[in-house]
Amino acid sequence: MKPITIRDPTKLSSHISTAAKNTEALIIQALDKIPDMKTLNKLHSRIISHPNLHSDTSLAIKLMRAYSACGKPDITRKVFDRMPQRNNVICNVMIRSYVNNNYYREAIMTYKNALASGVNPDHYTFPCILKACSSMTDSRLGLQIHCSAVKKLLHRALFTGNGLIAMYGKCGNLVKARQVFDEMPVKDIVSFNSMVAGYSQNGRFDEAFEVCKEMVSLGVKPNPGTMASLSPAVNNTTFENVTFVKNIFLDMPKDEIVAWNVMIAMYSNNSMSSDAINLYTQMEACGPEPDAITIASVLPPCGDLSALSLGKRIHKYVETKLSLPDLAVENALIDMYAKCGCLKDARKVFDKMIAKDVVSWTSMISAYGRSGKGREAKELFSRMRAFGIYPDSIAFVSILSACSHAGLLDEGRNYYESMTAEFKLVPRLEHFTCMVDLLGRAGRIDEAYNRIKNMPMEPNDRVWGALLSACHVYNNVDIGVIAADRLFELAPHQSGYYVLLSNIYAKAGRWKDVDLIRSIMKEKRIKKIPGVSNVEMGDRVHTFLAGDRSHPQTDEIYLELDVLLGRIKEIGYIPKVDGSLHDVEAEEKENLLVVHSEKLAIVFAMINSEPGVQIRITKNLRVCEDCHVAIKFISKVTEREIVVRDTNRYHHFENGICSCGDYW
């Protein structure tokens, strides 16, 4: 190759300078595109080998940013350490590299070292280091930074103010967060979202909604970050707030998965299961692909409505689209199958799990317990202990409840003693409720009542409700009246307790007292909650009320019901009319019992499914004694397995026998 000849030696330095500038321009162009690590390493080598580029500060900063974007703050630090002089721009890049890659402690140390070396923070430094303080919940350093920002008159700058609100909110200092928020001369969507998040994360849900509504009234348009900030506040909220969040959601682009997830979770956590499922199906049709958070949020409503077909479809999606293990999703699958009465499917998910936490074990124990399989629940509890999983308070609620549903009185007492003596757990109201229920179901009404009287805290309506339910089963009018009086004080508008006491009086034939309870309910405008039963058919959940005649197949359902009742009477079914609230003739009482919602739902399922297919019903109230007896006979004459989930437990009816052993 012919060598290059420079005719005029005086132009040599100019020639070299031009070449260096061209090389620098190409490297800058490449770095701005954030290349892959292999290309980035080559560019870095070229910079090091070129004497004119090696000392270029602007190029070094771009190199640091590129490594940071590739998730390599350690290499960013090496570039930073080789720089002979560091100003606030270089330090800011290093701090931001650490923060963006979740190295918060290192970011804080870099900030402190920069201050010690005389580098002054600016309006870029404060927001970044405040984010590190927020993530580390370091309110002490956050307060120091706030003071520094005040001295430099930067505390009211938009980005610094937003950082301060987020930091104080995360550290639980909502007074300071609100003070910063109120003093900011200019606020943007981030300001409002940060304040909403601060209130939400600290359980101040009403204030979170107030700020959000204030934002909307000022014309600031909510974004997906607003939905995320509100997320903790949407659990068990008011109908007004649900409507407000729904309106925010409807005004957002439908490609933002955060918004979908918050809406589905809100419906799920506010007992709006049908809305949650409907929204999920819309998401499948026109929204982004569901992620693990979506799935964990929609599976509980599937269980609540016994929507097994949809639950199984979601399970297939999980297996093909999501990466497992994922504890939240797998635990939700166990819970969904258990609520649908599919214990075998729940156990399959449980057994396949690579890692199980106490929630996994507790969910499976609870599933067995509520189905009356106390022995299986006990075995699983022992296995959990053998695997070194430390049972928490909720785990003991599950095993105590399992013993209660299975009539395992001595075992339940032993678990309670173990909880307090061996595991040093302080009993909570839930544990006392379980123990009262355990004793009450076993017929130890007086002992259950004495346990309530000796409780170290004030018993709530659930504790007294367990006692009243036991009094109803064992016809104990005297203690039943005492329990009811307390319940009428604690939950004066809860119709179920009035109905239970009425049933106790009715079984005792005390019709004047029944009339008195009914007049009290009328005076207080308390209406009995109607019995509602759900049954899934195809991809739709059908709902039936007691005496319902609104279904398109009503005529066919009632005709088949008459035939079915005739068949079960032939093999020994006698309607149980002694618990009716009405002081009327036996024939009229029987007619009232015939049209209970679970009977209608079962007949509908029989008409619309093949012989031998399992029928699954979910009811919003406790199954009455007559329906329980009738369904046992129906399972025998139709040779069907019928699973009914009521508010108390699961009933698996097969060949004339119920899994509860008539102990519910």
XYZ file of C-alpha atoms in Angstrom:
664
model
C 0.000 0.000 0.000
C 1.321 3.379 -0.986
C 2.019 5.568 2.058
C 0.215 8.902 2.490
C 2.459 11.847 1.817
C 1.824 15.144 3.570
C 3.194 17.795 1.271
C 2.848 20.577 3.823
C 4.041 19.418 7.314
C 2.405 22.483 8.887
C -1.025 20.958 8.058
C -0.286 17.651 9.861
C -1.884 18.622 13.197
C -4.983 19.922 11.400
C -5.293 16.632 9.506
C -5.060 14.613 12.754
C -7.559 16.876 14.477
C -10.101 16.460 11.657
C -9.720 12.656 11.739
C -10.212 12.641 15.507
C -13.342 14.752 15.213
C -14.790 12.425 12.560
C -14.038 9.401 14.761
C -15.585 11.125 17.767
C -18.711 11.969 15.788
C -19.135 8.338 14.709
C -18.626 7.061 18.256
C -21.092 9.609 19.691
C -23.648 8.581 17.077
C -23.181 4.917 18.017
C -23.369 5.601 21.781
C -26.541 7.646 21.436
C -28.257 4.584 19.950
C -27.379 2.531 23.103
C -25.609 -0.393 21.378
C -25.481 -3.964 22.680
C -22.722 -4.848 25.140
C -20.447 -6.389 22.513
C -20.518 -3.228 20.359
C -20.277 -1.028 23.444
C -17.098 -2.807 24.580
C -15.542 -2.296 21.122
C -16.390 1.420 21.189
C -14.939 1.688 24.670
C -11.689 0.034 23.525
C -11.460 2.420 20.607
C -11.893 5.433 22.914
C -9.176 4.157 25.275
C -6.737 3.495 22.438
C -7.224 6.952 20.921
C -5.196 9.567 22.834
C -7.340 12.490 21.694
C -10.610 10.762 22.722
C -9.431 9.227 25.974
C -9.579 12.541 27.830
C -12.819 13.769 26.248
C -15.225 14.402 29.166
C -18.392 14.624 27.063
C -17.555 11.293 25.413
C -16.907 9.693 28.799
C -20.316 10.894 30.017
C -22.034 9.347 27.002
C -20.124 6.112 27.635
C -21.307 6.106 31.270
C -24.907 6.648 30.188
C -24.686 3.831 27.641
C -23.343 1.340 30.221
C -26.012 2.424 32.675
C -28.742 1.869 30.082
C -27.361 -1.636 29.533
C -27.687 -2.339 33.260
C -23.955 -2.181 33.993
C -23.469 0.423 36.741
C -20.295 -1.391 37.847
C -18.606 -0.568 34.515
C -20.111 2.923 34.636
C -18.295 3.311 37.936
C -14.969 2.255 36.396
C -15.320 4.977 33.749
C -16.268 7.440 36.482
C -13.263 6.511 38.659
C -10.807 7.059 35.758
C -11.978 10.606 35.145
C -9.379 13.042 36.532
C -11.872 15.820 37.241
C -15.510 15.437 38.275
C -18.113 18.171 38.177
C -21.758 17.997 39.176
C -22.784 16.741 35.690
C -20.489 13.706 35.916
C -21.564 12.982 39.503
C -25.221 13.273 38.514
C -24.720 10.713 35.744
C -23.098 8.303 38.198
C -25.819 8.774 40.808
C -28.531 8.338 38.187
C -26.840 5.169 36.913
C -27.012 3.654 40.380
C -30.591 4.768 41.006
C -31.890 3.560 37.638
C -30.367 0.149 38.328
C -31.658 -0.041 41.933
C -28.254 0.458 43.588
C -29.648 2.969 46.048
C -27.055 2.638 48.793
C -24.242 3.191 46.279
C -26.073 6.232 44.891
C -26.290 7.761 48.355
C -22.581 7.100 49.020
C -21.649 8.720 45.691
C -23.757 11.749 46.602
C -22.070 12.077 50.007
C -18.587 11.695 48.480
C -19.414 14.336 45.878
C -20.434 16.770 48.617
C -17.234 16.015 50.553
C -15.125 16.778 47.483
C -16.786 20.148 46.984
C -19.212 19.286 44.163
C -22.438 21.286 44.510
C -25.761 19.513 43.868
C -28.159 21.127 41.407
C -31.774 20.720 40.265
C -30.811 17.449 38.510
C -29.126 15.987 41.587
C -31.962 16.440 44.079
C -34.747 14.506 42.291
C -32.422 11.598 41.630
C -30.997 11.253 45.135
C -34.476 11.760 46.631
C -35.609 8.717 44.666
C -32.801 6.736 46.334
C -33.896 8.004 49.767
C -37.476 7.065 48.941
C -36.506 3.532 47.945
C -34.346 3.153 51.059
C -37.008 4.877 53.223
C -34.161 7.051 54.515
C -36.159 9.998 55.856
C -33.172 11.385 57.750
C -31.071 11.930 54.649
C -34.226 13.009 52.815
C -34.737 15.782 55.351
C -31.102 16.883 54.921
C -31.568 17.036 51.163
C -34.758 19.022 51.664
C -32.768 21.555 53.735
C -30.067 21.739 51.040
C -32.713 22.313 48.389
C -34.249 25.117 50.471
C -30.836 26.811 50.825
C -30.390 26.687 47.062
C -33.984 27.841 46.482
C -34.703 24.639 44.554
C -37.263 23.086 46.938
C -40.188 24.488 44.955
C -38.812 23.428 41.584
C -41.193 20.953 39.960
C -38.935 17.866 39.822
C -37.424 18.462 43.259
C -40.874 19.032 44.784
C -42.167 15.822 43.204
C -39.178 13.940 44.591
C -39.787 15.356 48.075
C -43.471 14.380 48.020
C -42.612 10.834 46.939
C -39.843 10.528 49.547
C -41.938 11.814 52.448
C -44.897 9.690 51.365
C -42.797 6.536 51.187
C -41.315 7.307 54.619
C -44.780 7.848 56.103
C -44.387 11.570 56.812
C -47.597 12.686 55.144
C -47.680 16.054 56.922
C -44.395 17.088 55.292
C -45.450 15.554 51.967
C -48.660 17.581 51.990
C -46.782 20.729 53.037
C -44.422 20.405 50.051
C -47.389 19.633 47.770
C -49.380 22.675 48.931
C -46.376 25.032 48.638
C -45.498 24.070 45.066
C -46.359 26.967 42.742
C -46.703 24.613 39.783
C -47.930 21.009 39.902
C -48.046 18.385 37.166
C -49.555 14.899 36.967
C -46.517 13.455 38.785
C -47.104 15.822 41.728
C -50.684 14.630 42.128
C -49.818 10.965 41.574
C -47.052 11.177 44.195
C -49.438 12.675 46.751
C -52.121 10.089 45.946
C -49.562 7.283 46.284
C -48.369 8.665 49.630
C -51.869 8.594 51.074
C -52.688 5.186 49.529
C -49.507 3.486 50.714
C -50.125 4.682 54.263
C -53.744 3.594 54.475
C -55.204 7.104 54.150
C -57.545 6.057 51.373
C -60.155 8.806 51.712
C -57.482 11.492 51.320
C -56.036 9.626 48.335
C -59.384 9.834 46.564
C -59.815 13.486 47.591
C -56.494 14.462 45.984
C -57.330 12.482 42.880
C -60.725 14.170 42.581
C -59.078 17.562 43.142
C -56.692 16.783 40.294
C -59.570 15.952 37.944
C -61.487 19.106 38.973
C -58.405 21.212 38.100
C -58.319 19.702 34.617
C -55.215 17.554 35.130
C -55.865 14.379 33.154
C -55.177 11.132 35.072
C -52.778 8.618 33.509
C -51.911 4.962 34.200
C -49.620 6.188 36.983
C -52.708 7.622 38.687
C -54.352 4.195 38.583
C -51.209 2.607 40.005
C -51.065 5.218 42.782
C -54.690 4.545 43.708
C -54.191 0.781 43.662
C -53.965 0.215 47.461
C -56.999 2.462 48.019
C -59.431 0.566 45.780
C -59.886 -2.384 48.165
C -63.227 -2.389 49.982
C -64.054 1.155 48.941
C -67.360 2.921 48.335
C -69.541 2.572 45.273
C -68.915 6.270 44.545
C -65.149 5.692 44.453
C -65.540 2.587 42.304
C -67.534 4.668 39.805
C -64.919 7.437 39.926
C -62.052 5.027 39.144
C -64.121 3.383 36.412
C -64.628 6.774 34.724
C -60.867 7.407 34.875
C -60.245 4.007 33.299
C -62.761 4.546 30.495
C -60.947 7.742 29.488
C -57.551 6.002 29.112
C -55.907 4.281 26.160
C -56.748 0.590 26.246
C -53.150 -0.571 25.770
C -52.062 0.270 29.335
C -51.993 -2.957 31.343
C -51.614 -1.125 34.677
C -55.048 0.456 34.240
C -56.675 -2.898 33.412
C -55.006 -4.572 36.385
C -56.140 -1.915 38.857
C -59.731 -2.084 37.574
C -59.883 -5.888 37.733
C -58.336 -5.868 41.225
C -60.795 -3.186 42.349
C -63.792 -5.219 41.199
C -62.301 -8.360 42.709
C -61.629 -6.757 46.105
C -65.032 -5.089 46.307
C -67.079 -8.282 45.831
C -67.902 -7.329 42.239
C -66.857 -10.660 40.808
C -69.061 -10.542 37.705
C -67.657 -7.119 36.761
C -64.096 -8.396 37.241
C -64.707 -11.366 34.962
C -66.503 -9.273 32.330
C -63.636 -6.782 32.284
C -61.108 -9.601 31.936
C -62.948 -10.980 28.897
C -62.916 -7.457 27.399
C -59.182 -7.318 28.038
C -58.742 -10.609 26.198
C -60.659 -9.172 23.245
C -59.229 -5.663 22.914
C -56.605 -5.011 25.577
C -52.980 -5.932 26.222
C -51.948 -9.493 27.025
C -52.700 -10.343 30.672
C -49.672 -10.595 32.940
C -49.151 -12.351 36.281
C -50.806 -9.489 38.189
C -53.903 -9.709 35.980
C -54.164 -13.462 36.489
C -53.705 -13.280 40.263
C -56.492 -10.652 40.374
C -59.076 -12.386 38.166
C -58.762 -15.928 39.554
C -60.431 -15.100 42.922
C -63.624 -13.857 41.168
C -63.618 -17.066 39.104
C -63.633 -18.957 42.380
C -66.275 -16.696 43.919
C -68.687 -17.399 41.050
C -67.554 -21.012 40.526
C -66.624 -20.017 36.964
C -64.565 -23.175 36.480
C -64.507 -23.113 32.662
C -62.932 -19.659 32.621
C -60.613 -20.649 35.484
C -59.358 -23.650 33.525
C -58.879 -21.519 30.415
C -56.814 -19.065 32.441
C -54.811 -21.981 33.844
C -53.921 -23.054 30.290
C -52.901 -19.480 29.497
C -50.646 -19.480 32.564
C -48.953 -22.694 31.453
C -48.345 -21.469 27.881
C -47.745 -17.728 28.269
C -46.416 -16.988 31.748
C -43.152 -18.067 33.272
C -43.511 -20.239 36.342
C -42.876 -20.550 39.206
C -44.921 -17.559 40.311
C -46.179 -17.928 43.879
C -48.986 -15.371 43.621
C -50.422 -16.987 40.474
C -50.031 -20.576 41.706
C -51.598 -19.733 45.070
C -54.485 -18.039 43.243
C -54.972 -21.181 41.118
C -55.166 -23.338 44.262
C -57.725 -20.960 45.751
C -59.781 -20.847 42.527
C -60.001 -24.637 42.169
C -60.768 -25.030 45.874
C -63.601 -22.486 45.711
C -65.014 -24.314 42.692
C -65.049 -27.514 44.732
C -62.319 -29.132 42.610
C -60.016 -30.376 45.353
C -58.149 -32.782 43.054
C -57.259 -29.979 40.643
C -56.218 -27.728 43.521
C -53.991 -30.501 44.868
C -52.414 -31.045 41.419
C -51.367 -27.389 41.278
C -50.093 -27.611 44.851
C -48.059 -30.780 44.226
C -46.466 -29.349 41.058
C -45.227 -26.194 42.787
C -41.435 -26.010 42.946
C -41.546 -23.600 45.881
C -44.348 -23.247 48.424
C -44.805 -20.546 51.027
C -47.070 -20.533 54.055
C -49.893 -19.121 51.879
C -49.690 -22.169 49.565
C -49.951 -24.615 52.465
C -52.651 -22.596 54.203
C -54.770 -22.372 51.028
C -54.700 -26.147 50.589
C -55.376 -26.816 54.279
C -58.307 -24.394 54.160
C -59.670 -26.091 51.025
C -59.686 -29.481 52.741
C -61.107 -28.012 55.926
C -64.067 -26.269 54.304
C -64.906 -29.482 52.447
C -65.100 -31.438 55.688
C -61.855 -33.313 55.034
C -60.346 -32.654 58.447
C -58.020 -35.659 58.369
C -56.434 -34.519 55.104
C -56.080 -30.994 56.514
C -54.320 -32.387 59.594
C -51.943 -34.459 57.477
C -51.043 -31.448 55.344
C -50.481 -29.279 58.412
C -48.033 -31.905 59.746
C -46.225 -32.018 56.394
C -45.923 -28.239 56.383
C -44.284 -28.402 59.793
C -41.966 -31.208 58.618
C -40.831 -29.027 55.682
C -39.815 -26.312 58.110
C -42.608 -23.887 57.203
C -43.491 -21.831 60.263
C -47.316 -21.657 60.619
C -48.600 -18.123 61.075
C -51.850 -16.883 62.603
C -53.794 -17.468 59.384
C -52.496 -21.042 59.117
C -53.878 -21.752 62.585
C -57.220 -20.206 61.627
C -57.344 -22.668 58.710
C -56.506 -25.772 60.756
C -58.831 -24.784 63.625
C -61.617 -24.197 61.106
C -60.869 -27.580 59.502
C -61.215 -29.283 62.884
C -64.468 -27.415 63.483
C -66.005 -28.482 60.169
C -64.955 -32.113 60.685
C -65.986 -32.356 64.327
C -62.420 -32.930 65.525
C -62.903 -31.396 68.951
C -59.839 -32.774 70.766
C -57.522 -32.107 67.820
C -58.767 -28.532 67.588
C -58.084 -27.959 71.262
C -54.562 -29.360 70.836
C -53.833 -27.040 67.890
C -55.018 -24.049 69.900
C -52.745 -24.985 72.804
C -49.831 -25.510 70.380
C -50.402 -22.095 68.818
C -50.143 -20.290 72.142
C -47.624 -22.479 74.012
C -45.249 -23.704 71.295
C -45.436 -20.937 68.692
C -46.110 -18.075 71.129
C -48.798 -16.611 68.886
C -51.287 -14.331 70.611
C -54.835 -15.478 69.812
C -56.816 -13.046 67.695
C -60.553 -12.663 67.271
C -60.459 -15.127 64.370
C -59.013 -17.854 66.607
C -61.647 -17.273 69.296
C -64.323 -17.448 66.599
C -62.937 -20.807 65.467
C -62.876 -22.156 69.011
C -66.452 -21.032 69.728
C -67.501 -22.593 66.424
C -65.586 -25.799 67.231
C -67.248 -26.145 70.638
C -70.646 -25.057 69.376
C -70.725 -27.525 66.498
C -69.804 -30.282 68.952
C -72.801 -29.351 71.079
C -70.729 -27.771 73.869
C -72.898 -24.660 73.944
C -72.278 -23.785 77.590
C -68.506 -24.216 77.199
C -68.533 -22.042 74.074
C -70.486 -19.356 75.923
C -68.061 -19.458 78.879
C -65.112 -19.081 76.507
C -66.689 -15.926 75.105
C -67.202 -14.512 78.601
C -63.516 -15.112 79.401
C -62.090 -13.570 76.224
C -59.340 -10.968 76.841
C -60.849 -8.682 74.205
C -64.376 -7.631 73.332
C -66.028 -10.334 71.155
C -67.252 -9.164 67.768
C -70.336 -10.168 65.806
C -68.571 -13.152 64.200
C -67.855 -14.686 67.613
C -71.455 -14.228 68.792
C -72.679 -15.337 65.355
C -70.850 -18.669 65.707
C -72.555 -19.190 69.061
C -75.994 -18.254 67.693
C -75.528 -20.674 64.786
C -74.717 -23.480 67.242
C -77.790 -22.598 69.310
C -79.860 -22.915 66.136
C -78.473 -26.393 65.409
C -78.994 -27.658 68.965
C -82.230 -25.747 69.702
C -80.749 -23.855 72.664
C -83.204 -20.987 72.977
C -81.875 -19.467 76.214
C -78.266 -18.892 75.125
C -79.481 -18.189 71.594
C -81.462 -15.192 72.873
C -78.381 -13.913 74.787
C -76.219 -14.214 71.656
C -78.883 -12.556 69.513
C -79.211 -9.598 71.924
C -75.474 -8.927 71.630
C -75.624 -9.297 67.851
C -78.484 -6.821 67.557
C -76.237 -4.298 69.352
C -73.088 -5.050 67.319
C -74.683 -5.515 63.899
C -78.186 -4.011 64.147
C -78.820 -4.163 60.389
C -77.467 -7.655 59.674
C -80.612 -9.530 58.680
C -79.058 -12.991 58.966
C -78.898 -12.824 62.758
C -82.595 -11.913 63.042
C -83.439 -14.799 60.733
C -81.373 -17.258 62.806
C -83.142 -16.259 66.025
C -86.494 -16.465 64.238
C -85.623 -19.973 63.098
C -84.723 -20.947 66.675
C -88.119 -19.685 67.865
C -89.876 -21.361 64.933
C -88.314 -24.763 65.664
C -89.469 -24.350 69.272
C -92.973 -23.457 68.085
C -92.818 -20.000 69.671
C -94.698 -18.208 66.917
C -95.431 -15.068 68.945
C -91.679 -14.556 69.305
C -91.278 -15.171 65.563
C -93.863 -12.450 64.899
C -92.036 -10.143 67.333
C -88.734 -10.582 65.449
C -90.495 -9.970 62.140
C -92.098 -6.774 63.484
C -88.714 -5.541 64.768
C -87.215 -6.164 61.334
C -90.089 -4.298 59.720
C -89.755 -1.393 62.149
C -86.005 -1.129 61.482
C -86.569 -1.643 57.741
C -84.332 -4.680 57.771
C -85.004 -6.972 54.853
C -84.055 -10.614 54.727
C -81.264 -11.184 52.205
C -82.730 -13.275 49.393
C -81.132 -16.607 48.669
C -79.064 -16.439 45.480
C -77.440 -19.425 43.766
C -74.984 -19.307 40.857
C -74.241 -22.097 38.409
C -71.830 -21.966 35.477
C -72.943 -23.261 32.115
C -70.534 -22.857 29.209
C -68.888 -19.463 29.554
C -71.788 -17.895 31.430
C -72.761 -17.832 35.103
C -76.533 -18.179 35.618
C -78.076 -16.689 38.757
C -81.254 -17.876 40.486
C -83.242 -16.281 43.323
C -85.645 -18.134 45.597
C -88.905 -18.496 43.679
C -87.237 -17.121 40.550
C -89.360 -17.141 37.380
C -87.262 -14.755 35.290
C -85.080 -17.343 33.566
C -85.904 -18.143 29.910
C -86.172 -21.842 30.818
C -88.452 -21.268 33.827
C -91.323 -23.491 32.638
C -88.989 -26.372 31.850
C -87.136 -25.938 35.181
C -90.305 -26.043 37.310
C -91.733 -28.991 35.383
C -88.523 -30.989 35.853
C -88.366 -29.931 39.531
C -91.830 -31.414 40.162
C -90.753 -34.684 38.554
C -87.510 -34.763 40.547
C -89.265 -34.087 43.876
C -91.627 -36.956 43.122
C -88.688 -39.292 42.499
C -86.866 -38.435 45.726
C -90.069 -38.703 47.798
C -90.443 -42.247 46.509
C -87.102 -43.199 48.096
C -87.719 -41.523 51.439
C -87.380 -37.724 51.158
C -89.592 -35.894 53.662
C -89.488 -32.061 53.523
C -88.097 -30.485 56.733
C -90.613 -27.769 57.480
C -89.963 -27.250 61.192
C -87.524 -24.363 60.594
C -89.875 -22.259 58.501
C -90.507 -18.718 59.677
C -94.182 -18.951 58.784
C -96.861 -20.168 61.135
C -98.790 -21.810 58.313
C -99.887 -25.247 57.247
C -97.230 -27.867 56.448
C -98.252 -27.985 52.771
C -97.670 -24.251 52.341
C -94.319 -24.490 54.120
C -93.324 -27.281 51.754
C -94.222 -25.144 48.740
C -91.983 -22.364 50.051
C -89.063 -24.774 50.469
C -89.458 -26.251 46.988
C -88.476 -23.009 45.236
C -85.226 -22.343 47.112
C -82.585 -21.028 44.737
C -80.189 -23.995 44.989
C -82.931 -26.440 43.915
C -83.716 -24.295 40.859
C -80.020 -24.007 39.963
C -79.467 -27.756 40.275
C -82.433 -28.582 38.038
C -81.290 -26.013 35.462
C -77.820 -27.626 35.416
C -79.348 -31.106 35.013
C -81.444 -29.992 32.049
C -78.478 -28.394 30.283
C -75.712 -30.956 30.880
C -75.034 -34.558 30.031
C -75.966 -37.298 32.545
C -73.186 -37.933 35.067
C -71.568 -34.500 34.704
C -70.684 -32.859 38.035
C -72.950 -29.976 39.088
C -71.418 -27.049 41.013
C -73.533 -24.468 42.831
C -72.488 -21.385 44.805
C -74.945 -19.904 47.304
C -74.772 -16.585 49.163
C -76.440 -17.990 52.310
C -76.128 -21.121 54.424
C -77.833 -24.141 52.845
C -81.050 -24.816 54.739
C -81.732 -28.185 56.352
C -84.410 -29.128 53.839
C -82.232 -28.364 50.797
C -79.368 -30.305 52.362
C -81.574 -33.374 52.786
C -83.130 -32.957 49.328
C -79.777 -32.622 47.528
C -78.529 -35.840 49.162
C -81.505 -37.676 47.668
C -81.108 -35.882 44.304
C -77.461 -36.991 44.087
C -78.622 -40.564 44.607
C -81.493 -40.752 42.111
C -79.624 -38.825 39.391
C -76.248 -40.519 40.009
C -74.622 -37.084 39.947
C -71.934 -35.518 42.087
C -73.265 -32.163 43.290
C -70.959 -29.603 44.906
C -72.609 -26.763 46.803
C -70.584 -23.950 48.330
C -72.464 -21.887 50.866
C -71.240 -19.160 53.211
C -70.017 -21.721 55.738
C -68.364 -24.497 53.753
C -68.369 -26.847 50.758
C -70.799 -29.754 50.484
C -69.849 -32.611 48.171
C -73.006 -34.694 47.622
C -72.569 -38.132 46.078
C -74.774 -41.241 46.148
C -76.957 -39.821 48.914
C -74.099 -38.801 51.212
C -72.614 -35.362 51.943
C -68.949 -34.803 52.723
C -69.929 -32.769 55.785
C -71.418 -35.839 57.436
C -74.490 -33.710 58.251
C -72.219 -31.647 60.484
C -72.429 -28.089 59.231
